[in-house]
Amino acid sequence: MISRRRLREALTGYAFVLPAAALFGLMGAYTVGYGLLLSFARWNGFARDWLWVGLDNYLDLLYRDPAQAPIVRDAALNTALVMIGVPVLSVVVGLPTALALNRIRRLRATLRTVFFLPYVTTGVAVFFAWSYVLAPAGSLNTILGALGLDSLQQPQGFLGNPSTALPTLIAVMAWSSIPVAILLYLAALQAIDPQLIDAATVDGASDRRVTTAVIWPLLRPTTAAIVLLGLRDALQGFQIFLLMTNGGPAGATNVLGLQAYKWAFFSDLRPTLGLASALGWLLFVVALLLAAVNLRVLRSRT
Amino acid sequence: MRIRLLAALTVTALLATACGDDDAGDADTLTMWTFKQAHVEPLEAAAAEFTAQTGISVEITAYTPDDTFKSKLQTSAQSNDLADVFEVHAAGEDFVLGGSGILADFASSVDDEWHDQFVAGVADAGKVDDARYQRSLKPEAPDAGIRTGQLFSVPYTIGTFGVIYANRSTLEAAGLDPANPPKTWGEFISWLEATHAKDPRNGGLTVGLKSPTTGLNWLLEPLAYAYLGKDDYQALFADDKAKAFGSPNGQKVLELYDQLTPYWMPGTQTLSIDDADRAFAQGRAAFDLGGTFTLSAIRQGGMDPSDVVYFGVPPAEGGRSAELGLAPLALTGLAISAQTSKTDAAVKWLKFLTSPEQAAKFAQASLDLPGTRLDAATLGPDLGAMTEIFGDAADGAYDPADVSFFSPAYVDTTAGETLIRMSPLNQADPAKTNAELGSIVATSWQG
C-alpha cells in the first residue's frame, strides 16, 4: 500500500518535471548541440550547406589566422580588464556601503531602495542616458567645468577618448552591479550572530579590527558569489558595449562577447557564424573554469 | 462521450493548423518584408492603390534593425514561412540570399520594357555577371551557389556615397558663399578651417564613425580614386606591395585625409550614422558626410532641405582627376521569395512599385531616389538637384558598387578602425596607418 502511494507520488513528481525537462530537451539541448556542431563549420546562416572545417575555427581564433587572432587577443585583454574592474568595484564600493547601511537605523529602508534603483532601472534606455551624460557636451563635462575641474574634462567625451572609454564603461557596468552586491552583503551581515561581534568588542577589538578580523572572513562566501556574478557579467554581457560604443572608438572597447555577436550578425553575411560559435564555446570553457575555482574557494572557506 | 468528441475536435483542429499552408491560404494577399521602417508608409500607400487596381492586397511588415531582418529571413527560410516579396540590400545581400535558395531567380520575368525603366548603370545591379560568379567560387565568398545570368532583385532605391552636406547659415556666418561650393579638396579644407575658426564646437565635420567603415568608404575611397586614378586606386587593395597600401601612393592619400583631423566634430567617433545626421540637423556640426540617402535623414532630424548645401567629395589638387563624378549604385532591391507560389502576383506588384508613377510618389514621400528613371522635374527640387552629382562609371566616375578588386577575405571594418586611429583620434600618423593598412590588405590575400 505504502509502495503504491510512493510510486504514485514519484510519478506525480516526474509528471511535474516532465514539461520542463522536455522543453529543455527540445530547446536547450538542441540549441547547445547545434551550437557545438556549428563551431566546427563555416557558414553564413543562409547557405544551403555547412563547410566542415574541424578545429580550424578554434585554431584561427587562438593563434593561426593573422586577421582574426589579433582581434580576439585585443578583445580578450579588454574582457580581462572588465573581469577585474567590475568585481573589484562591486566589492570595494558594495561592502562599505552595506556596512554603513547595516549600522544606521533611520532611513535604512529608504536608502536601501535608493541604492537599489540602478539595478532595477538598468536597461537600454539607461545606457542611452549614460551616453548623453558622457558626451562632449554632456552633463559630466558641464559639471566638471562648473566645479573648476577643467583638466578632468574630456573634449571628445568620455566614450570618445580611447584612454577613458573602457574605464568609463567598467564604471557604468559597476554602477549597475553594485546594488546587487550591497543587497547580498546586507543579507549576509544580518545573518551574522551578534554575539560574535559582542564577544570581539568585549575582548577590546576596535570597529576596524572587528570588521577585518570577524566580519570580513564571515562574508567571504558572499564576496565569492559577488565576484562570480561580476565575472559572469563581464564574460557574457556585451549589451552595454554594443549600445554605448559598438566596441569603439577604433576597437578600444571591443570585448569577446561583442566580437562573437559581430561575427554572428554583422560580418556582411560572410561565413563567420562558426567563428562566433567557437568563440562562444571558448568563453564557456573559461566560465566553467572560473566557476570551478570559485566553488573550490567556497568549499575551502565555509 | 461529449469529452471524447471535444478532444477529437481539438486534435483535428490542431492538426489542421499545424499542417496548414499559409502560403496557399490566401491567393489574393501578398506579404512583403522590408528592413527600412521609413519605407513602410509609402509602400502601404502604394499597396492600397495596387489593391484597388488588381484586387490583390499586400501586407507590409518592417523588421529592423538589419540583424533582426536577417535573422527573421534565416529562421523563416528554415520553417518555410517566408514572405512573398522583400526589399533587401542590393548588389550583395540579394546575391547571398539568392545563392542560398531564399530568393527566386526571376530573370525571365524582366522583359526589355521593364528593364529600360531603370536608371542606366543600376538596371542590372541584381543580375549575376560572370565576374561575380567567378568571385563566388572562392572559399571566403558569401554568395556561393549563384550562377551567371540569374537575377535576384530589381533596383528600388539608388544613391551614392561621398556626398558632403553643409549648413547654409553656418557657411554664411563664416563668410563663405554657399552658391559656390568647394571645387577642390584644398578649398574644402579651407572651408572647414573657416567654419571651425568661427565656432570650434559646432563648426566641424561629422559622420557616424561608430560604424567604422563610414570614413573609409564614403570619403577616403572616392578621394583616393580621384587623386590616383582608377587603376592606382584599385591597386591600393591589390596583392602588389609596390602599389598597395604601404606604398607611397597609400601614404599620399592618407596625408590628404589626415588634413581633416583638426576639424572633426567633437565626439564624432561615438556617433552612429543616424546620430551624426541628427547632430548636423540640430546645428552641432557645419558639415555632414554621407550619401544621397542622407538628405531624408537630415529632414527627419528637423532641418529644412533648402537650408542645406551639398556637393560631392572634391578631388585633391595635383591628382589625376580635376572633377569627380559619383556613379549611382542600387541601395535596395525588390526581390521575390523562392518559396512563394504567387510569383505572378509578386512580379505584378514589383512592376507596379517600379512604375514611373509609383516611383515618383515614393520619391516625394521618402526623399529617397528611386531606381526607376525619372526626370529632375518629377523628382522635385531637392532630389532633382541631387542627381547632378551622379556621373557615369564608363566615363570615369567613382563607382562604389565595383568591389571586384578587393580580396574576398578583405574586411573593411578592420581597415576602417585603423583609419579612425589616425583621424580623428590622432593616435597614429599617416606613415604608421599606411603600414597597418598595408598589412591588412596583404593579410587578406594570404591563403
CSV table of N, CA, C and O in Angstrom, one decimal, chain A residues 116-215:
chain,number,residue,atom,x,y,z
A,116,PHE,N,19.4,50.6,-4.6
A,116,PHE,CA,19.0,49.5,-5.4
A,116,PHE,C,18.4,50.0,-6.8
A,116,PHE,O,18.3,49.2,-7.7
A,117,LEU,N,18.1,51.3,-6.9
A,117,LEU,CA,17.5,51.8,-8.1
A,117,LEU,C,18.3,51.5,-9.4
A,117,LEU,O,17.7,51.2,-10.4
A,118,PRO,N,19.6,51.7,-9.3
A,118,PRO,CA,20.4,51.5,-10.6
A,118,PRO,C,20.1,50.1,-11.1
A,118,PRO,O,20.1,49.9,-12.4
A,119,TYR,N,19.9,49.1,-10.2
A,119,TYR,CA,19.7,47.7,-10.7
A,119,TYR,C,18.4,47.6,-11.4
A,119,TYR,O,18.3,47.0,-12.5
A,120,VAL,N,17.3,48.1,-10.9
A,120,VAL,CA,16.0,47.9,-11.5
A,120,VAL,C,15.8,48.8,-12.7
A,120,VAL,O,15.0,48.6,-13.5
A,121,THR,N,16.6,49.9,-12.8
A,121,THR,CA,16.4,50.8,-13.9
A,121,THR,C,17.4,50.5,-15.1
A,121,THR,O,17.3,51.1,-16.1
A,122,THR,N,18.3,49.6,-14.8
A,122,THR,CA,19.3,49.3,-15.9
A,122,THR,C,18.6,48.7,-17.1
A,122,THR,O,17.8,47.8,-17.0
A,123,GLY,N,19.0,49.2,-18.2
A,123,GLY,CA,18.4,48.7,-19.5
A,123,GLY,C,18.8,49.6,-20.6
A,123,GLY,O,19.7,50.5,-20.5
A,124,VAL,N,18.2,49.4,-21.8
A,124,VAL,CA,18.6,50.1,-23.0
A,124,VAL,C,18.5,51.6,-22.8
A,124,VAL,O,19.5,52.3,-23.1
A,125,ALA,N,17.4,52.0,-22.2
A,125,ALA,CA,17.2,53.5,-22.1
A,125,ALA,C,18.3,54.1,-21.2
A,125,ALA,O,18.7,55.2,-21.4
A,126,VAL,N,18.6,53.4,-20.1
A,126,VAL,CA,19.6,53.9,-19.2
A,126,VAL,C,21.0,54.0,-19.9
A,126,VAL,O,21.7,55.0,-19.7
A,127,PHE,N,21.3,53.0,-20.7
A,127,PHE,CA,22.6,53.1,-21.4
A,127,PHE,C,22.6,54.3,-22.3
A,127,PHE,O,23.7,55.0,-22.5
A,128,PHE,N,21.5,54.6,-23.0
A,128,PHE,CA,21.5,55.8,-23.9
A,128,PHE,C,21.6,57.0,-23.0
A,128,PHE,O,22.3,58.0,-23.4
A,129,ALA,N,20.9,57.0,-21.9
A,129,ALA,CA,21.0,58.2,-21.0
A,129,ALA,C,22.5,58.4,-20.6
A,129,ALA,O,23.0,59.6,-20.6
A,130,TRP,N,23.2,57.3,-20.2
A,130,TRP,CA,24.6,57.5,-19.9
A,130,TRP,C,25.4,58.0,-21.0
A,130,TRP,O,26.3,58.8,-20.8
A,131,SER,N,25.1,57.6,-22.3
A,131,SER,CA,25.8,58.1,-23.4
A,131,SER,C,25.7,59.6,-23.5
A,131,SER,O,26.6,60.3,-23.8
A,132,TYR,N,24.5,60.2,-23.2
A,132,TYR,CA,24.3,61.6,-23.3
A,132,TYR,C,25.1,62.3,-22.1
A,132,TYR,O,25.7,63.3,-22.3
A,133,VAL,N,25.1,61.7,-20.9
A,133,VAL,CA,25.8,62.2,-19.8
A,133,VAL,C,27.3,62.3,-20.1
A,133,VAL,O,28.0,63.3,-19.8
A,134,LEU,N,27.8,61.3,-20.9
A,134,LEU,CA,29.2,61.2,-21.1
A,134,LEU,C,29.7,61.9,-22.4
A,134,LEU,O,30.9,61.9,-22.7
A,135,ALA,N,28.8,62.4,-23.1
A,135,ALA,CA,29.1,63.1,-24.4
A,135,ALA,C,29.9,64.3,-24.2
A,135,ALA,O,30.0,64.9,-23.1
A,136,PRO,N,30.6,64.8,-25.3
A,136,PRO,CA,31.4,66.0,-25.2
A,136,PRO,C,30.7,67.2,-24.5
A,136,PRO,O,31.3,67.9,-23.7
A,137,ALA,N,29.4,67.4,-24.9
A,137,ALA,CA,28.7,68.5,-24.3
A,137,ALA,C,27.7,68.0,-23.2
A,137,ALA,O,26.7,68.6,-22.9
A,138,GLY,N,28.0,66.8,-22.7
A,138,GLY,CA,27.1,66.1,-21.7
A,138,GLY,C,27.3,66.7,-20.3
A,138,GLY,O,28.1,67.6,-20.1
A,139,SER,N,26.4,66.2,-19.4
A,139,SER,CA,26.4,66.9,-18.1
A,139,SER,C,27.6,66.6,-17.3
A,139,SER,O,28.0,67.5,-16.5
A,140,LEU,N,28.3,65.5,-17.5
A,140,LEU,CA,29.5,65.3,-16.7
A,140,LEU,C,30.6,66.3,-17.0
A,140,LEU,O,31.2,66.9,-16.1
A,141,ASN,N,30.8,66.6,-18.3
A,141,ASN,CA,31.8,67.6,-18.6
A,141,ASN,C,31.3,69.0,-18.1
A,141,ASN,O,32.1,69.8,-17.6
A,142,THR,N,30.0,69.2,-18.2
A,142,THR,CA,29.5,70.5,-17.7
A,142,THR,C,29.7,70.7,-16.2
A,142,THR,O,30.1,71.7,-15.7
A,143,ILE,N,29.4,69.6,-15.5
A,143,ILE,CA,29.6,69.7,-14.0
A,143,ILE,C,31.1,69.9,-13.7
A,143,ILE,O,31.4,70.7,-12.8
A,144,LEU,N,32.0,69.1,-14.3
A,144,LEU,CA,33.4,69.3,-14.1
A,144,LEU,C,33.9,70.7,-14.4
A,144,LEU,O,34.6,71.3,-13.6
A,145,GLY,N,33.3,71.3,-15.4
A,145,GLY,CA,33.7,72.7,-15.8
A,145,GLY,C,33.2,73.6,-14.7
A,145,GLY,O,33.9,74.5,-14.3
A,146,ALA,N,31.9,73.4,-14.2
A,146,ALA,CA,31.4,74.3,-13.2
A,146,ALA,C,32.1,74.2,-11.9
A,146,ALA,O,32.2,75.2,-11.1
A,147,LEU,N,32.7,73.0,-11.6
A,147,LEU,CA,33.5,72.9,-10.4
A,147,LEU,C,34.9,73.3,-10.5
A,147,LEU,O,35.7,73.2,-9.6
A,148,GLY,N,35.3,73.8,-11.7
A,148,GLY,CA,36.6,74.3,-11.9
A,148,GLY,C,37.6,73.2,-12.2
A,148,GLY,O,38.8,73.4,-12.2
A,149,LEU,N,37.1,72.0,-12.5
A,149,LEU,CA,38.0,70.8,-12.8
A,149,LEU,C,38.1,70.6,-14.3
A,149,LEU,O,37.9,69.5,-14.8
A,150,ASP,N,38.5,71.7,-15.0
A,150,ASP,CA,38.6,71.7,-16.4
A,150,ASP,C,39.6,70.6,-16.9
A,150,ASP,O,39.4,70.0,-18.0
A,151,SER,N,40.6,70.4,-16.1
A,151,SER,CA,41.6,69.4,-16.6
A,151,SER,C,41.1,68.0,-16.6
A,151,SER,O,41.6,67.1,-17.3
A,152,LEU,N,40.0,67.7,-15.9
A,152,LEU,CA,39.4,66.4,-15.9
A,152,LEU,C,38.3,66.2,-17.1
A,152,LEU,O,37.9,65.2,-17.3
A,153,GLN,N,38.0,67.4,-17.7
A,153,GLN,CA,37.0,67.3,-18.8
A,153,GLN,C,37.6,66.5,-20.0
A,153,GLN,O,38.8,66.5,-20.2
A,154,GLN,N,36.7,65.9,-20.7
A,154,GLN,CA,37.1,65.2,-21.9
A,154,GLN,C,36.5,65.8,-23.1
A,154,GLN,O,35.3,65.7,-23.4
A,155,PRO,N,37.3,66.6,-23.9
A,155,PRO,CA,36.7,67.3,-25.0
A,155,PRO,C,36.0,66.4,-26.1
A,155,PRO,O,35.1,66.8,-26.7
A,156,GLN,N,36.5,65.2,-26.2
A,156,GLN,CA,35.9,64.2,-27.1
A,156,GLN,C,34.8,63.4,-26.5
A,156,GLN,O,34.3,62.4,-27.1
A,157,GLY,N,34.5,63.7,-25.2
A,157,GLY,CA,33.6,62.9,-24.5
A,157,GLY,C,34.3,61.7,-23.8
A,157,GLY,O,35.4,61.3,-24.3
A,158,PHE,N,33.7,61.2,-22.8
A,158,PHE,CA,34.4,60.1,-22.0
A,158,PHE,C,34.4,58.8,-22.8
A,158,PHE,O,35.2,57.9,-22.6
A,159,LEU,N,33.5,58.7,-23.8
A,159,LEU,CA,33.5,57.5,-24.6
A,159,LEU,C,34.2,57.7,-25.9
A,159,LEU,O,34.4,56.7,-26.7
A,160,GLY,N,34.6,58.9,-26.2
A,160,GLY,CA,35.3,59.2,-27.5
A,160,GLY,C,36.8,59.1,-27.4
A,160,GLY,O,37.4,59.1,-28.4
A,161,ASN,N,37.3,59.1,-26.2
A,161,ASN,CA,38.7,59.0,-26.0
A,161,ASN,C,39.1,57.6,-25.7
A,161,ASN,O,38.6,57.0,-24.7
A,162,PRO,N,39.9,57.0,-26.5
A,162,PRO,CA,40.2,55.5,-26.3
A,162,PRO,C,40.8,55.2,-24.9
A,162,PRO,O,40.7,54.1,-24.4
A,163,SER,N,41.5,56.3,-24.3
A,163,SER,CA,42.0,56.0,-22.9
A,163,SER,C,41.0,56.0,-21.8
A,163,SER,O,41.2,55.3,-20.8
A,164,THR,N,39.9,56.7,-22.0
A,164,THR,CA,38.9,56.7,-21.0
A,164,THR,C,37.7,55.9,-21.3
A,164,THR,O,36.8,55.6,-20.4
A,165,ALA,N,37.5,55.4,-22.5
A,165,ALA,CA,36.3,54.7,-22.9
A,165,ALA,C,36.1,53.4,-22.1
A,165,ALA,O,35.0,53.2,-21.5
A,166,LEU,N,37.1,52.6,-22.0
A,166,LEU,CA,36.9,51.3,-21.3
A,166,LEU,C,36.7,51.5,-19.8
A,166,LEU,O,35.8,50.9,-19.2
A,167,PRO,N,37.6,52.3,-19.2
A,167,PRO,CA,37.3,52.6,-17.7
A,167,PRO,C,35.9,53.1,-17.5
A,167,PRO,O,35.3,52.8,-16.5
A,168,THR,N,35.5,54.0,-18.4
A,168,THR,CA,34.1,54.6,-18.2
A,168,THR,C,33.1,53.5,-18.3
A,168,THR,O,32.1,53.4,-17.5
A,169,LEU,N,33.2,52.6,-19.3
A,169,LEU,CA,32.2,51.5,-19.4
A,169,LEU,C,32.3,50.6,-18.2
A,169,LEU,O,31.2,50.0,-17.7
A,170,ILE,N,33.5,50.3,-17.7
A,170,ILE,CA,33.6,49.5,-16.5
A,170,ILE,C,32.8,50.2,-15.3
A,170,ILE,O,32.1,49.5,-14.5
A,171,ALA,N,33.0,51.5,-15.2
A,171,ALA,CA,32.3,52.2,-14.1
A,171,ALA,C,30.8,52.1,-14.3
A,171,ALA,O,30.1,51.9,-13.3
A,172,VAL,N,30.3,52.2,-15.5
A,172,VAL,CA,28.9,52.1,-15.8
A,172,VAL,C,28.4,50.7,-15.5
A,172,VAL,O,27.3,50.5,-14.9
A,173,MET,N,29.2,49.7,-15.8
A,173,MET,CA,28.8,48.3,-15.5
A,173,MET,C,28.7,48.1,-14.0
A,173,MET,O,27.8,47.5,-13.5
A,174,ALA,N,29.8,48.6,-13.3
A,174,ALA,CA,29.8,48.5,-11.9
A,174,ALA,C,28.6,49.2,-11.2
A,174,ALA,O,28.0,48.7,-10.3
A,175,TRP,N,28.3,50.4,-11.8
A,175,TRP,CA,27.1,51.1,-11.3
A,175,TRP,C,25.9,50.3,-11.3
A,175,TRP,O,25.1,50.4,-10.3
A,176,SER,N,25.7,49.4,-12.3
A,176,SER,CA,24.5,48.6,-12.3
A,176,SER,C,24.7,47.3,-11.5
A,176,SER,O,23.7,46.6,-11.2
A,177,SER,N,25.9,46.9,-11.2
A,177,SER,CA,26.1,45.6,-10.4
A,177,SER,C,26.3,45.9,-8.9
A,177,SER,O,26.1,45.0,-8.1
A,178,ILE,N,26.7,47.1,-8.5
A,178,ILE,CA,26.9,47.4,-7.1
A,178,ILE,C,25.7,47.1,-6.3
A,178,ILE,O,25.7,46.6,-5.1
A,179,PRO,N,24.5,47.5,-6.7
A,179,PRO,CA,23.3,47.3,-5.9
A,179,PRO,C,23.1,45.9,-5.5
A,179,PRO,O,22.7,45.6,-4.3
A,180,VAL,N,23.4,44.9,-6.4
A,180,VAL,CA,23.2,43.5,-6.0
A,180,VAL,C,24.2,43.1,-5.0
A,180,VAL,O,23.9,42.4,-4.0
A,181,ALA,N,25.4,43.7,-5.1
A,181,ALA,CA,26.5,43.4,-4.1
A,181,ALA,C,26.0,44.0,-2.7
A,181,ALA,O,26.2,43.3,-1.7
A,182,ILE,N,25.5,45.2,-2.7
A,182,ILE,CA,25.0,45.7,-1.4
A,182,ILE,C,23.9,44.8,-0.8
A,182,ILE,O,24.0,44.5,0.4
A,183,LEU,N,23.0,44.4,-1.7
A,183,LEU,CA,21.9,43.6,-1.2
A,183,LEU,C,22.4,42.3,-0.6
A,183,LEU,O,22.0,41.8,0.5
A,184,LEU,N,23.3,41.6,-1.3
A,184,LEU,CA,23.9,40.3,-0.8
A,184,LEU,C,24.7,40.5,0.5
A,184,LEU,O,24.6,39.7,1.4
A,185,TYR,N,25.5,41.6,0.5
A,185,TYR,CA,26.2,41.9,1.7
A,185,TYR,C,25.3,42.2,2.9
A,185,TYR,O,25.5,41.7,4.0
A,186,LEU,N,24.3,42.9,2.6
A,186,LEU,CA,23.3,43.3,3.7
A,186,LEU,C,22.7,42.0,4.3
A,186,LEU,O,22.6,41.8,5.5
A,187,ALA,N,22.3,41.1,3.4
A,187,ALA,CA,21.6,39.9,3.8
A,187,ALA,C,22.6,39.1,4.6
A,187,ALA,O,22.3,38.5,5.7
A,188,ALA,N,23.9,39.0,4.2
A,188,ALA,CA,24.9,38.3,4.9
A,188,ALA,C,25.2,38.9,6.3
A,188,ALA,O,25.4,38.2,7.3
A,189,LEU,N,25.3,40.2,6.3
A,189,LEU,CA,25.6,40.9,7.6
A,189,LEU,C,24.5,40.6,8.6
A,189,LEU,O,24.8,40.5,9.8
A,190,GLN,N,23.3,40.6,8.1
A,190,GLN,CA,22.2,40.4,9.0
A,190,GLN,C,22.1,39.0,9.5
A,190,GLN,O,21.4,38.6,10.5
A,191,ALA,N,22.8,38.1,8.8
A,191,ALA,CA,22.8,36.7,9.3
A,191,ALA,C,23.9,36.4,10.2
A,191,ALA,O,24.0,35.3,10.8
A,192,ILE,N,24.8,37.3,10.5
A,192,ILE,CA,25.9,37.1,11.4
A,192,ILE,C,25.4,37.2,12.8
A,192,ILE,O,24.6,38.1,13.2
A,193,ASP,N,25.8,36.2,13.6
A,193,ASP,CA,25.4,36.2,15.0
A,193,ASP,C,25.9,37.4,15.8
A,193,ASP,O,27.2,37.6,15.8
A,194,PRO,N,25.1,38.3,16.3
A,194,PRO,CA,25.6,39.5,17.0
A,194,PRO,C,26.5,39.1,18.2
A,194,PRO,O,27.3,39.9,18.6
A,195,GLN,N,26.4,37.9,18.7
A,195,GLN,CA,27.2,37.5,19.9
A,195,GLN,C,28.7,37.5,19.5
A,195,GLN,O,29.6,37.8,20.3
A,196,LEU,N,28.9,37.2,18.2
A,196,LEU,CA,30.3,37.2,17.8
A,196,LEU,C,30.9,38.6,17.8
A,196,LEU,O,32.1,38.8,18.2
A,197,ILE,N,30.1,39.5,17.4
A,197,ILE,CA,30.6,40.9,17.4
A,197,ILE,C,30.8,41.4,18.8
A,197,ILE,O,31.8,42.0,19.2
A,198,ASP,N,29.8,41.0,19.6
A,198,ASP,CA,29.8,41.5,21.0
A,198,ASP,C,31.1,40.9,21.7
A,198,ASP,O,31.8,41.6,22.4
A,199,ALA,N,31.4,39.6,21.5
A,199,ALA,CA,32.5,39.0,22.1
A,199,ALA,C,33.8,39.6,21.7
A,199,ALA,O,34.7,39.9,22.5
A,200,ALA,N,33.9,40.0,20.4
A,200,ALA,CA,35.1,40.6,19.9
A,200,ALA,C,35.3,42.0,20.6
A,200,ALA,O,36.3,42.4,21.0
A,201,THR,N,34.1,42.7,20.7
A,201,THR,CA,34.1,44.1,21.3
A,201,THR,C,34.5,44.0,22.8
A,201,THR,O,35.4,44.8,23.2
A,202,VAL,N,34.0,43.0,23.5
A,202,VAL,CA,34.3,42.8,24.9
A,202,VAL,C,35.8,42.5,25.0
A,202,VAL,O,36.5,43.0,26.0
A,203,ASP,N,36.3,41.8,24.1
A,203,ASP,CA,37.8,41.5,24.1
A,203,ASP,C,38.7,42.7,23.7
A,203,ASP,O,39.9,42.6,23.7
A,204,GLY,N,38.0,43.8,23.5
A,204,GLY,CA,38.8,45.0,23.2
A,204,GLY,C,39.1,45.3,21.8
A,204,GLY,O,39.9,46.2,21.5
A,205,ALA,N,38.4,44.6,20.8
A,205,ALA,CA,38.7,44.9,19.4
A,205,ALA,C,38.0,46.2,19.0
A,205,ALA,O,36.9,46.4,19.4
A,206,SER,N,38.8,46.9,18.2
A,206,SER,CA,38.2,48.2,17.7
A,206,SER,C,37.2,47.8,16.5
A,206,SER,O,37.2,46.7,16.0
A,207,ASP,N,36.4,48.9,16.1
A,207,ASP,CA,35.5,48.6,15.0
A,207,ASP,C,36.2,48.1,13.8
A,207,ASP,O,35.7,47.2,13.1
A,208,ARG,N,37.4,48.7,13.5
A,208,ARG,CA,38.1,48.3,12.3
A,208,ARG,C,38.6,46.9,12.4
A,208,ARG,O,38.5,46.1,11.5
A,209,ARG,N,39.0,46.5,13.6
A,209,ARG,CA,39.5,45.2,13.9
A,209,ARG,C,38.4,44.2,13.7
A,209,ARG,O,38.5,43.1,13.2
A,210,VAL,N,37.2,44.6,14.3
A,210,VAL,CA,36.0,43.7,14.2
A,210,VAL,C,35.7,43.4,12.7
A,210,VAL,O,35.4,42.3,12.3
A,211,THR,N,35.7,44.5,11.9
A,211,THR,CA,35.4,44.4,10.5
A,211,THR,C,36.4,43.5,9.8
A,211,THR,O,36.0,42.6,9.0
A,212,THR,N,37.7,43.7,10.0
A,212,THR,CA,38.7,43.0,9.2
A,212,THR,C,38.9,41.5,9.7
A,212,THR,O,39.1,40.6,8.9
A,213,ALA,N,38.7,41.3,11.1
A,213,ALA,CA,39.1,40.0,11.6
A,213,ALA,C,37.8,39.1,11.9
A,213,ALA,O,38.0,37.9,11.9
A,214,VAL,N,36.6,39.8,11.9
A,214,VAL,CA,35.5,38.9,12.2
A,214,VAL,C,34.5,39.0,11.0
A,214,VAL,O,34.1,37.9,10.5
A,215,ILE,N,34.1,40.2,10.7
A,215,ILE,CA,33.0,40.3,9.6
A,215,ILE,C,33.6,39.9,8.3
A,215,ILE,O,32.9,39.1,7.6
